[in-house]
Coordinates of C-alpha atoms in Angstrom, one line a residue:
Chain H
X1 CA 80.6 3.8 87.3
X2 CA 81.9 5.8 83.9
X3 CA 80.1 4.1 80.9
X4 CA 83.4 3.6 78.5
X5 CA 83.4 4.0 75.2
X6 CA 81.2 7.0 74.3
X7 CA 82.1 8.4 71.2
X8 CA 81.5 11.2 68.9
X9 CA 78.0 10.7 68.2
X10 CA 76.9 11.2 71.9
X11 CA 78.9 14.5 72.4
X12 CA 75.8 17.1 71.1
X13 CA 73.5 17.5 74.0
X14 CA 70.9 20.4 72.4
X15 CA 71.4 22.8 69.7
X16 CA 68.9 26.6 70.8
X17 CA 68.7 29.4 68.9
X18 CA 71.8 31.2 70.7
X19 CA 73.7 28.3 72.6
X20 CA 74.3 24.9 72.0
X21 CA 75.1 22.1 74.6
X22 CA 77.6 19.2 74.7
X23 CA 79.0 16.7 76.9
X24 CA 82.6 16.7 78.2
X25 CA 84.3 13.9 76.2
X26 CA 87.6 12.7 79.2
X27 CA 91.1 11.7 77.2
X28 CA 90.0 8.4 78.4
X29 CA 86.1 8.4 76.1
X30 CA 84.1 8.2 79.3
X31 CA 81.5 11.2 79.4
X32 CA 80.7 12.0 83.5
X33 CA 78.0 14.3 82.3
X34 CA 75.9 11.8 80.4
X35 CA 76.8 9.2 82.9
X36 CA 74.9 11.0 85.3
X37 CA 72.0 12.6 82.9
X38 CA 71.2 8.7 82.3
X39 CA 71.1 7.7 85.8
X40 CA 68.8 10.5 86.8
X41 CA 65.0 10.2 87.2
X42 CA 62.7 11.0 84.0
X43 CA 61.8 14.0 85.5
X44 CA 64.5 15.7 86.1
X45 CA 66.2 14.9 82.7
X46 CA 63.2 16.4 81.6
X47 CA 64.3 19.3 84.0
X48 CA 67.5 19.7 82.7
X49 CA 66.7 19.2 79.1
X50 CA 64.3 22.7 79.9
X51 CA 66.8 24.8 81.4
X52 CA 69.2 24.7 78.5
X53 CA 66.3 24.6 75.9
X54 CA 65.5 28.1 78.1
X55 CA 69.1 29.1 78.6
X56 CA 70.1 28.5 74.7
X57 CA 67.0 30.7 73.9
X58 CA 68.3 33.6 76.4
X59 CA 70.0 36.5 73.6
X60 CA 73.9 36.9 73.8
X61 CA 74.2 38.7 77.1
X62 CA 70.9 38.2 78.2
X63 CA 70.3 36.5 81.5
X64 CA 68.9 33.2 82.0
X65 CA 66.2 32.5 84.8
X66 CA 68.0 32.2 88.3
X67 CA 66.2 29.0 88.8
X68 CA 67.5 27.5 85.6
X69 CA 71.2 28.7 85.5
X70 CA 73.6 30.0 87.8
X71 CA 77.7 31.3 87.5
X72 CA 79.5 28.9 89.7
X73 CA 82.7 30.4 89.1
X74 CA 84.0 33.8 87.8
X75 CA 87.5 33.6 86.4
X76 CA 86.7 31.5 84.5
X77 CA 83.3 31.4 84.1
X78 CA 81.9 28.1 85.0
X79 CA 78.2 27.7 85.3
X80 CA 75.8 25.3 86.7
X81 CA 72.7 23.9 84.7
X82 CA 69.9 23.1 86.6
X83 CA 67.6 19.7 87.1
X84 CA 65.8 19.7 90.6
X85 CA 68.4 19.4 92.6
X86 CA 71.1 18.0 90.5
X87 CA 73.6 20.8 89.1
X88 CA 75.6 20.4 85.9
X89 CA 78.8 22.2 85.4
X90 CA 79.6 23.8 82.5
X91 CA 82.0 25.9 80.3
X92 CA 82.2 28.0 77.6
X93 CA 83.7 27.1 74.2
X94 CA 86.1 29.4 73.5
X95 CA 85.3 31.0 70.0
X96 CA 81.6 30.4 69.4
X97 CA 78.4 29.8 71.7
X98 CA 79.1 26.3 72.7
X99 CA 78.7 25.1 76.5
X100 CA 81.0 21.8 77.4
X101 CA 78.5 20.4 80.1
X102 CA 81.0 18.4 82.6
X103 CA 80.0 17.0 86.0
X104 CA 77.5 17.2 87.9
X105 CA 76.7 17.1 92.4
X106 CA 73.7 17.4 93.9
X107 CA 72.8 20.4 96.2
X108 CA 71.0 19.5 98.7
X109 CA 71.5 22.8 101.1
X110 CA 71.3 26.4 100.1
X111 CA 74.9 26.9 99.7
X112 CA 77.0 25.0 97.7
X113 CA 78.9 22.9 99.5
X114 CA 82.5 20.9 99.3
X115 CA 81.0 18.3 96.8
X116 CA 80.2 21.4 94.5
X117 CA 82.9 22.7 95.3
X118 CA 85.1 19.4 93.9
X119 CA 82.4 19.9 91.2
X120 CA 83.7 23.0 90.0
X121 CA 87.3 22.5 90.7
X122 CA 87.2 19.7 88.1
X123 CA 85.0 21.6 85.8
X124 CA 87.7 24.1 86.4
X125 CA 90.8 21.2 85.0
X126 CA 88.9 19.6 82.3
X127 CA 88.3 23.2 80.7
X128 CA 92.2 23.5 80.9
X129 CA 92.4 20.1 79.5
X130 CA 89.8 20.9 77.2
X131 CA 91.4 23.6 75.1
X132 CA 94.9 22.0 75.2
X133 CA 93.4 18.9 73.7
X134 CA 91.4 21.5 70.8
X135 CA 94.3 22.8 69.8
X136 CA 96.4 20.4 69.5
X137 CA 93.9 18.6 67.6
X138 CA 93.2 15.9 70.1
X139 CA 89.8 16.6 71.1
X140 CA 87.4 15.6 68.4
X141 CA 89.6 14.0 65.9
X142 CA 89.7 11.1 67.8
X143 CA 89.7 7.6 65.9
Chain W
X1 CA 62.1 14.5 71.8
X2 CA 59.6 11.0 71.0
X3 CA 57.3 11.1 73.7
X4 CA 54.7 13.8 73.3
X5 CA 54.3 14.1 76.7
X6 CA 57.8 14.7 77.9
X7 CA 57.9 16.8 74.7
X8 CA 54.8 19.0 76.3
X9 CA 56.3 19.0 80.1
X10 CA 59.6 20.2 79.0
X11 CA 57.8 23.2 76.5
X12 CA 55.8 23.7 79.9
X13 CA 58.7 24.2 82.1
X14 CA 60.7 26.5 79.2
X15 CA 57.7 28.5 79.4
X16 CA 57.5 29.2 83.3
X17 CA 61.3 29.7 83.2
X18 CA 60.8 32.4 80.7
X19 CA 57.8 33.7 82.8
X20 CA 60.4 34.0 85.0
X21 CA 63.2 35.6 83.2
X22 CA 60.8 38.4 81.8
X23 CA 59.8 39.2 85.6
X24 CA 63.5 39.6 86.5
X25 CA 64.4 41.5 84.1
X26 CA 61.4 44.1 84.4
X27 CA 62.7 44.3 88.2
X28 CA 66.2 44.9 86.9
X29 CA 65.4 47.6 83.8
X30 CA 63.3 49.5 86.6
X31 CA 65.7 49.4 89.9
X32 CA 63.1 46.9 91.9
X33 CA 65.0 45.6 94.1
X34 CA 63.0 42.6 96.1
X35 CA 62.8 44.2 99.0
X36 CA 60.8 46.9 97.4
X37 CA 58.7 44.6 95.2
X38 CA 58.0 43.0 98.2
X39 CA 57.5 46.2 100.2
X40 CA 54.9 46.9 97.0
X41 CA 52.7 43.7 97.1
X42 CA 52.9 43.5 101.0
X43 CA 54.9 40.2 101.2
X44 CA 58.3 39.4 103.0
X45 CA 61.5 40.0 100.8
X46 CA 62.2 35.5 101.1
X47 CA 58.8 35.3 99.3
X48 CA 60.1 37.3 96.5
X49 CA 63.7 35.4 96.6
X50 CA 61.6 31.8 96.6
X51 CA 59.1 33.3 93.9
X52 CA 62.2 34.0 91.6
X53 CA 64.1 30.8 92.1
X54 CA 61.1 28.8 90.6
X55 CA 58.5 29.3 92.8
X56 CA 57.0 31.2 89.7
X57 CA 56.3 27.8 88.3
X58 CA 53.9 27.1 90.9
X59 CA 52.2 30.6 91.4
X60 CA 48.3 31.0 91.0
X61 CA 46.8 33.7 88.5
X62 CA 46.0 36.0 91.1
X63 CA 49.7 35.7 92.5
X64 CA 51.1 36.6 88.9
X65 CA 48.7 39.4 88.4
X66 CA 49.4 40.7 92.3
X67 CA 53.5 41.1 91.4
X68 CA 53.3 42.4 87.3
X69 CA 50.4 45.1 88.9
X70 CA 53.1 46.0 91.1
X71 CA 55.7 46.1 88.8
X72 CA 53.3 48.8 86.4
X73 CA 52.5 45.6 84.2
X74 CA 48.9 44.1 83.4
X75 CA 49.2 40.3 83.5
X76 CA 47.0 39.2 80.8
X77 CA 45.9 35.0 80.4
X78 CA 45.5 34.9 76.8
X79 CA 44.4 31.8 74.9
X80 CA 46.0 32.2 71.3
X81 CA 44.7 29.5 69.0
X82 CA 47.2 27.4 67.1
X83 CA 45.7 27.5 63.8
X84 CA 45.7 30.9 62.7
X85 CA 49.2 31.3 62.1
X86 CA 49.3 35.4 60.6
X87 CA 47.0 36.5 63.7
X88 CA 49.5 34.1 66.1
X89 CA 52.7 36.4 64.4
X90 CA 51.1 39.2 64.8
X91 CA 49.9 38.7 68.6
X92 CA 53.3 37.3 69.6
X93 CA 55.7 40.2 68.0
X94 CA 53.0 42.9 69.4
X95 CA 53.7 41.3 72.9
X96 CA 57.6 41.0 72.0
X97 CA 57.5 44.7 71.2
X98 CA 55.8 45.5 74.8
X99 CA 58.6 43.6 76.7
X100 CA 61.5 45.3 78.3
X101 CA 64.9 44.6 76.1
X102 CA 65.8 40.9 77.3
X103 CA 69.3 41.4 76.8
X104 CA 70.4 45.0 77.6
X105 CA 73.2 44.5 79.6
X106 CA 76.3 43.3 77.2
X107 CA 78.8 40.8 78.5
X108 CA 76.7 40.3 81.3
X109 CA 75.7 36.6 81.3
X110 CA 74.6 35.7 84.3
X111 CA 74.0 36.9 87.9
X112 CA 76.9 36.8 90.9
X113 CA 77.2 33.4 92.6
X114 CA 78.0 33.2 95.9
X115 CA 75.6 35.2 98.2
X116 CA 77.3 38.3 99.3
X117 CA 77.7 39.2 102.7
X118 CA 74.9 41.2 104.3
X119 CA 76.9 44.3 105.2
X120 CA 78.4 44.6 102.0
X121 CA 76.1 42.8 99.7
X122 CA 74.9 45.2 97.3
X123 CA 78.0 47.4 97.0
X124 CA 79.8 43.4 96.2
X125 CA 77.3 42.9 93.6
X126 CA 77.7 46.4 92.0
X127 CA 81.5 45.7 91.6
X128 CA 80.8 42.2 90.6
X129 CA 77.8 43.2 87.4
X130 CA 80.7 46.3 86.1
X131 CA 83.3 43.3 85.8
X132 CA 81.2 41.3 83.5
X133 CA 79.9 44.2 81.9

């Protein structure tokens, strides 16, 4: 169940060298992403927490380790972050080298299947949403 | 992070990833496909495909060693201490300066996605690496 509520002070995730992370904030303050990074296993927050610590430490059009990162989606590039076998969507920030972390599925086969799928199709809105809500000044001005 | 020792895990697996990210990117900056590394070390090519989606992490010495001889690489334990710091530099940006470019290809972030068919797999990912180039 979303955890209502969240508010500007949980959206920074990690801040690397080259990248930095953040949660998807919803128009209605939940944050799915962190939802599900809090319900997961020490472990494999640990996991995650390492393959965007690697990933933000990969040089601008380098490539990060196929076991930490993959592209989801081409047009537009959506990505998935990797913790065991939990994968967290994410998008790219439009002017600068910040990745909105949204949802997140767990692969259990070796193809992604219709729950990633759904993953990355919402990934896919709440990017949309995203920038509408940034430019209209919506996103992070929030009271 | 507070606790040390999720502090040292996560430093631990950031390591192995990069372990990881150097090997691939020797493979790519020398046209070693994994069908030929694996051809090279005598192994079958799904070895080489588990090996570079984290089975790395999990790799003995000699297993390390077997694929950088293969790839023209010596793979080379070092203990570096911690405490002398100009020594440390030096080692570290003497090994950086060894290492293939990490980040020759521009605009391209990250491999294709979806496996490509067998047939046409290759030629697919050709097409697929010039877009994002």
């Amino acid at each position: 169940m979303a955890k209502p509520g969240r508010g500007s002070n949980d959206l920074s995730i990690h801040d690397a060298l080259y990248r930095s992370f953040e949660w998807y904030w919803s128009p209605d303050g939940t944050m799915a992403g962190l939802d599900a990074y809090e319900q997961m296993s020490v472990r494999e927050q640990d996991d995650f927490i390492a393959s965007i610590e690697h990933w933000g430490n990969v040089p601008e059009g380098g490539r990060a380790a196929q076991s930490r990162v993959n592209q989801e989606h081409e047009d537009p590039l959506i990505v998935a972050i990797k913790a065991g076998k939990q994968r967290f969507t994410a998008f790219r920030e439009e002017s600068g080298p910040t990745w909105i972390v949204c949802d997140n599925y767990l692969k259990e086969g070796r193809k992604r299947d219709k729950t990633g799928d759904r993953a990355v199709a919402r990934t896919i809105e709440k990017r949309t949403s995203y920038f509408d809500a940034v430019k209209k000044g919506k996103y992070y001005e929030r009271g | 992070m507070a606790d040390p020792a999720r502090a040292a895990r996560i430093k631990r697996l950031v390591e192995l990833a990069d372990i990881e990210r150097i090997v691939e990117t020797i493979m790519e900056n020398d046209d070693v496909s994994a069908a030929e590394l694996a051809r090279r070390i005598n192994a079958k090519p799904p070895q080489i495909s588990r090996d570079l989606h984290g089975g790395l992490r999990r790799a003995t010495l000699g297993r390390l060693a077997l694929i950088a001889h293969a790839l023209d690489y010596d793979f080379v334990p070092a203990l570096v201490p911690r405490n002398n710091t100009v020594a440390r530099a030096r080692f570290f940006d003497a090994y950086r300066e060894l290492l293939p470019p990490l980040s020759a290809k521009a605009g391209e972030v990250l491999r294709p996605t979806v496996a490509p068919e067998k047939s046409k797999g290759k030629k697919r990912e050709k097409v697929r690496s010039k877009q994002l180039a």
